[in-house]
Each structure stands twice: as structure tokens, then as C-alpha cells.
GROMACS .gro file of C-alpha atoms in nm:
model
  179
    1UNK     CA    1   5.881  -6.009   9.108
    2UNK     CA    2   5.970  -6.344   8.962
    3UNK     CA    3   5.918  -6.531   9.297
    4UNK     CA    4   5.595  -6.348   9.324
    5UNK     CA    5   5.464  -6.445   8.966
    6UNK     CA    6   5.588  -6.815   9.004
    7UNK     CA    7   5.361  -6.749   9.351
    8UNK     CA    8   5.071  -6.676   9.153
    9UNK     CA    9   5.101  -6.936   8.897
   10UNK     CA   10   5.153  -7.225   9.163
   11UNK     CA   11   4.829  -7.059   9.375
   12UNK     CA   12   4.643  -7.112   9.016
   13UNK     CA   13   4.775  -7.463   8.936
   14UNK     CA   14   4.657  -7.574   9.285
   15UNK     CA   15   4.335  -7.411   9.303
   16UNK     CA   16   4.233  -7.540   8.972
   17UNK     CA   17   4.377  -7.879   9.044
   18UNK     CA   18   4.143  -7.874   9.366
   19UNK     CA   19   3.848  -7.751   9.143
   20UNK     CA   20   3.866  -7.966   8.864
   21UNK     CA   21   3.795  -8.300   9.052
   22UNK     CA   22   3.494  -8.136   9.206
   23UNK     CA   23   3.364  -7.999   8.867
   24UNK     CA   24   3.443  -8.360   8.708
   25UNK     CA   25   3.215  -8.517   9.027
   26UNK     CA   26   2.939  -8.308   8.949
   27UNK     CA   27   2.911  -8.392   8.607
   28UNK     CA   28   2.945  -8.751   8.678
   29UNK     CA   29   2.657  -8.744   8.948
   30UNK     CA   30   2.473  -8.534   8.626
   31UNK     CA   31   2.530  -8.838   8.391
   32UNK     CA   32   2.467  -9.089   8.669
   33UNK     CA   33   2.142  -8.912   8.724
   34UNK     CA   34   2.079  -8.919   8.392
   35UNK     CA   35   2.150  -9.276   8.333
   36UNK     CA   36   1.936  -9.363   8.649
   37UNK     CA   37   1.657  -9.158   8.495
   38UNK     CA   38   1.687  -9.385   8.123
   39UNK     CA   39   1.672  -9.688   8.371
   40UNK     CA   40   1.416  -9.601   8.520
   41UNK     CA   41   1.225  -9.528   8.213
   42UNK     CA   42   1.321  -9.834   8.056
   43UNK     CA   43   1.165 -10.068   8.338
   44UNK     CA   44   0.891  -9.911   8.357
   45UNK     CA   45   0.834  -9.942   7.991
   46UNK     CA   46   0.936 -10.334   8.028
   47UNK     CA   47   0.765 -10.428   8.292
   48UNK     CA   48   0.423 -10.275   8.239
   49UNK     CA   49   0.237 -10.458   8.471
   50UNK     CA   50   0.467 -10.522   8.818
   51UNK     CA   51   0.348 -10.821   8.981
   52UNK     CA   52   0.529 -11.008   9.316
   53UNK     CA   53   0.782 -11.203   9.175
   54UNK     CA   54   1.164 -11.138   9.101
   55UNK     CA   55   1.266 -10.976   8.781
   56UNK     CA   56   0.921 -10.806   8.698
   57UNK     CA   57   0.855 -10.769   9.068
   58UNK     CA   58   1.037 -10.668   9.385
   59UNK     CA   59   1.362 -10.643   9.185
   60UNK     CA   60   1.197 -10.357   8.965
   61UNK     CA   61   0.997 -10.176   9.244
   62UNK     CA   62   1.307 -10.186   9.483
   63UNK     CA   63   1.546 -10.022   9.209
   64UNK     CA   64   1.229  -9.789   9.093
   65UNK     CA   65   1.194  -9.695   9.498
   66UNK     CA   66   1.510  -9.619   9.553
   67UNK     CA   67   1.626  -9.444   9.224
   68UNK     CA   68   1.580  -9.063   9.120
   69UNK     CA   69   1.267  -9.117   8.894
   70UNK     CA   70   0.966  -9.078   9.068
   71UNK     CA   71   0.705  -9.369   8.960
   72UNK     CA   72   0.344  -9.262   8.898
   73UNK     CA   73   0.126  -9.353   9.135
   74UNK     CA   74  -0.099  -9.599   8.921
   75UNK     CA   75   0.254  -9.799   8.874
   76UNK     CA   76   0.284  -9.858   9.268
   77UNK     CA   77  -0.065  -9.923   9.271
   78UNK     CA   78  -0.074 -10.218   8.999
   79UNK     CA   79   0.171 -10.402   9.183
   80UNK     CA   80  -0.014 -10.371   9.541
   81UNK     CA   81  -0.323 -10.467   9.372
   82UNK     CA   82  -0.097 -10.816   9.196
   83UNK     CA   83  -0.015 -10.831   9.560
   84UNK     CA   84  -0.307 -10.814   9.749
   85UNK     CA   85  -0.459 -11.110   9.483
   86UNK     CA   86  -0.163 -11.297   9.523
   87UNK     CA   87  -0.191 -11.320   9.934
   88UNK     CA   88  -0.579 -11.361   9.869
   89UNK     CA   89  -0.526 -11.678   9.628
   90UNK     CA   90  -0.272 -11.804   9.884
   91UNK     CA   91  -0.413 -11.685  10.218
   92UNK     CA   92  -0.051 -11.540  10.286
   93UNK     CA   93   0.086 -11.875  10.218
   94UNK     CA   94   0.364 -11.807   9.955
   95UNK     CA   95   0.553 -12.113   9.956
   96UNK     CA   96   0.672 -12.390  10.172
   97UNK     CA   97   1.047 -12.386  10.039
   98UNK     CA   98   1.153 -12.067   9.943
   99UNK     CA   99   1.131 -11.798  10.275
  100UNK     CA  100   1.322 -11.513  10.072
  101UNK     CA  101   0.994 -11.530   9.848
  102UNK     CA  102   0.860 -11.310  10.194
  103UNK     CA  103   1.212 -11.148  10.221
  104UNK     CA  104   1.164 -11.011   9.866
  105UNK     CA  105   0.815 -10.869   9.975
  106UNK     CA  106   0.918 -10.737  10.259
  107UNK     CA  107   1.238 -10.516  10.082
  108UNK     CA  108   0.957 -10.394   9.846
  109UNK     CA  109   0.692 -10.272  10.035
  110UNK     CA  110   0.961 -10.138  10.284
  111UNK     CA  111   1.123  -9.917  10.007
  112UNK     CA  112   0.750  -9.830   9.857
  113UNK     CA  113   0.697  -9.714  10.199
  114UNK     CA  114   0.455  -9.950  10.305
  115UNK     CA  115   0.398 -10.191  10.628
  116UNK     CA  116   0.505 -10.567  10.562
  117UNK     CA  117   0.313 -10.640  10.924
  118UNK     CA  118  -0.011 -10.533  10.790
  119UNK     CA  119  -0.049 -10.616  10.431
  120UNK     CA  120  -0.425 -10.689  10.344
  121UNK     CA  121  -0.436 -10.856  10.695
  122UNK     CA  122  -0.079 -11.088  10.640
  123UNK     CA  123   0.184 -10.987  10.882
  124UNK     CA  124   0.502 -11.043  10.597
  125UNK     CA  125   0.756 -11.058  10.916
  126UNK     CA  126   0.571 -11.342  11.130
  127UNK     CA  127   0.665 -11.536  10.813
  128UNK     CA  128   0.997 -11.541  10.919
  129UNK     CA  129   0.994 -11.622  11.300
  130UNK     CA  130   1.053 -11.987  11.206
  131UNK     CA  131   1.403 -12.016  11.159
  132UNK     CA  132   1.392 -12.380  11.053
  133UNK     CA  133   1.170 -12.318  10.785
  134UNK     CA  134   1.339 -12.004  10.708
  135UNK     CA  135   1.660 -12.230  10.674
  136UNK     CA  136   1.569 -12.482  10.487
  137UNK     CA  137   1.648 -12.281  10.161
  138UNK     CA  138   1.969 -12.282  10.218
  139UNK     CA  139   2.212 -11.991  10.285
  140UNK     CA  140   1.945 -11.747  10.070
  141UNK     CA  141   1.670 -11.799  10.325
  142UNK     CA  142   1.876 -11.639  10.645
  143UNK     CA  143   2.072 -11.389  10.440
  144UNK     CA  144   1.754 -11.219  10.300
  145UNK     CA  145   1.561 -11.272  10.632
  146UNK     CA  146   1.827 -11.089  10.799
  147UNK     CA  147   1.852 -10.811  10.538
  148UNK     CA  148   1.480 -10.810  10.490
  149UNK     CA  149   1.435 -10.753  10.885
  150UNK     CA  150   1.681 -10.480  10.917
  151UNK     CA  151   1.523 -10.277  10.642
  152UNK     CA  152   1.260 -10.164  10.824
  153UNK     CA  153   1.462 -10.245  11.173
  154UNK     CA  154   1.148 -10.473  11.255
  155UNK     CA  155   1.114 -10.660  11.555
  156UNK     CA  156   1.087 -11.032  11.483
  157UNK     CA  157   0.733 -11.189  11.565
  158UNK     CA  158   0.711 -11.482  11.837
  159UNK     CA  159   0.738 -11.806  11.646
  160UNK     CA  160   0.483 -12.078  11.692
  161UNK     CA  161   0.474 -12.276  11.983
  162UNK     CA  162   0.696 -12.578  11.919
  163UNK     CA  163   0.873 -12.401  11.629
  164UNK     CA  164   1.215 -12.251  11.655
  165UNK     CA  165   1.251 -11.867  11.731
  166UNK     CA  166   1.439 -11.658  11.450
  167UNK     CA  167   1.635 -11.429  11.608
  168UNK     CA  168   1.902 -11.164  11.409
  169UNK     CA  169   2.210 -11.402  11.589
  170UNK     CA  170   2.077 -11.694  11.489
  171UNK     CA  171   2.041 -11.529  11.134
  172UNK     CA  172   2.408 -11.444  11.140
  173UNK     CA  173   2.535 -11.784  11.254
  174UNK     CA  174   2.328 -11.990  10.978
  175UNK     CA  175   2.470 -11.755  10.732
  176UNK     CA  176   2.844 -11.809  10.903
  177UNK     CA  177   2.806 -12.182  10.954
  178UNK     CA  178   2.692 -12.242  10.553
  179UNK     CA  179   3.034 -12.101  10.441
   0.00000   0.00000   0.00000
């Protein structure tokens, strides 16, 4: 009787003990949610207007993409419009330094769902076939290339004549050979 009681007991202690992280994990993912959701809100309240650029930018659409809240569909569409002004004003030519500047687009429209090889007429991507120019940033320039590339797993346009030809190895040793 004794043996079968201690039996019992045991059979509860473990059962609970198996239970209790799984109860704990789901109210964790609860608050987490939760959290994300305030986050969310918060960003959305901050940066009222999302235009291409870092913090009030691809930073914010990238975390609001890939979070739990879903964004209203006037929010997306203020920061295609910013944009599609943005590549007008520069006829797709960003910068001459800074390549992760396309990176950074690229990431966003890939998590909004959208095609960085047909923005408003701009292939984003082709904008990285030049690895010198994509290099001359410094490590930043390949490691966002590369990341940038492999977010949508797109193929990597020809590069110019005369220019040299990014390719995801020669990403990978520019990032190796900086350290």
C-alpha cells in the first residue's frame, strides 16, 4: 500500500514537473506577444510617417513586418509612396558610398512582401552586382548585400561590362578577409 501511494505521489511530482515548464512557456510566449504587440504600437505611434531611411524607415517596417501586429494598410502604403519619390528624385541612384542603403531596401520590401527587382521601374538587386562598389563601404556593404540577397534567395543581376561580378562567395570572402 505504502509502495503504491509513494507510486502515486512520484507519478504526480513528475507529471507536474513535466507540465509546469510547458504552462510557464505558454505564458511567456503570452507576455512576449503582448510586449511585441506594445512595440508595435509604440512605433507606429513614433514614427508616423515611415520614410526609406534607418531608424524611421526599413528598421521600423522590417520589425513591424515581421512582428505579431498587423500594420494597417495606409501605414505600408506611406512608406512605398516616401519610396517611390525617393527613387524618382534620385532616378534609383541612392548613393555612391553607402551600398547597404539598397541592402536596407531590399530587407524591407522583401518582408512587406514586395519585389526589390521591380520597384517603380528600379531593379533594387542590380544595385548590388558591383562588388567593388558594393565594397567600398567597408565590411557593412558585403555583409548586408549578402543578407539582403538571401532574403528573398534572389539571383544576383549581371554586373556592368567592365565592372566586377558580385557573387554570394565573393560576398563571404570580403566579409572573411575584413576580420
Amino acid at each position: 500500500m505504502k509502495r503504491r501511494l509513494l507510486g502515486m505521489i512520484l507519478t504526480a511530482v513528475m507529471l507536474s514537473a513535466a507540465v509546469s515548464p510547458a504552462l510557464a512557456a505558454g505564458e511567456e510566449t503570452f507576455a512576449f506577444q503582448a510586449d511585441s504587440g506594445k512595440t508595435a504600437t509604440f512605433l507606429m505611434q513614433t514614427v508616423t510617417r515611415p520614410y526609406p531611411g534607418t531608424v524611421g524607415g526599413e528598421w521600423t517596417m522590417i520589425g513591424l513586418a515581421r512582428g505579431t501586429t498587423r500594420m494597417p494598410d495606409s501605414y505600408i502604403e506611406t512608406y512605398l509612396e516616401q519610396m517611390a519619390q525617393l527613387l524618382a528624385e534620385t532616378r534609383g541612384d541612392l548613393t555612391r558610398n553607402k551600398y547597404s542603403e539598397y541592402s536596407r531596401l531590399i530587407l524591407a520590401l522583401t518582408a512587406l512582401g514586395e519585389d526589390p527587382r521591380d520597384v517603380w521601374g528600379y531593379d533594387l538587386t542590380a544595385k548590388l552586382a558591383d562588388l567593388d562598389m558594393v565594397e567600398r563601404q567597408g565590411i557593412n556593404g558585403p555583409a548586408y548585400a549578402l543578407i539582403a540577397l538571401n532574403s528573398g534567395e534572389y539571383e544576383i543581376p549581371k554586373a556592368p561590362q567592365g565592372k566586377v561580378q558580385t557573387t554570394r562567395a565573393g560576398l563571404v570572402e570580403a566579409i572573411l578577409s575584413s576580420e
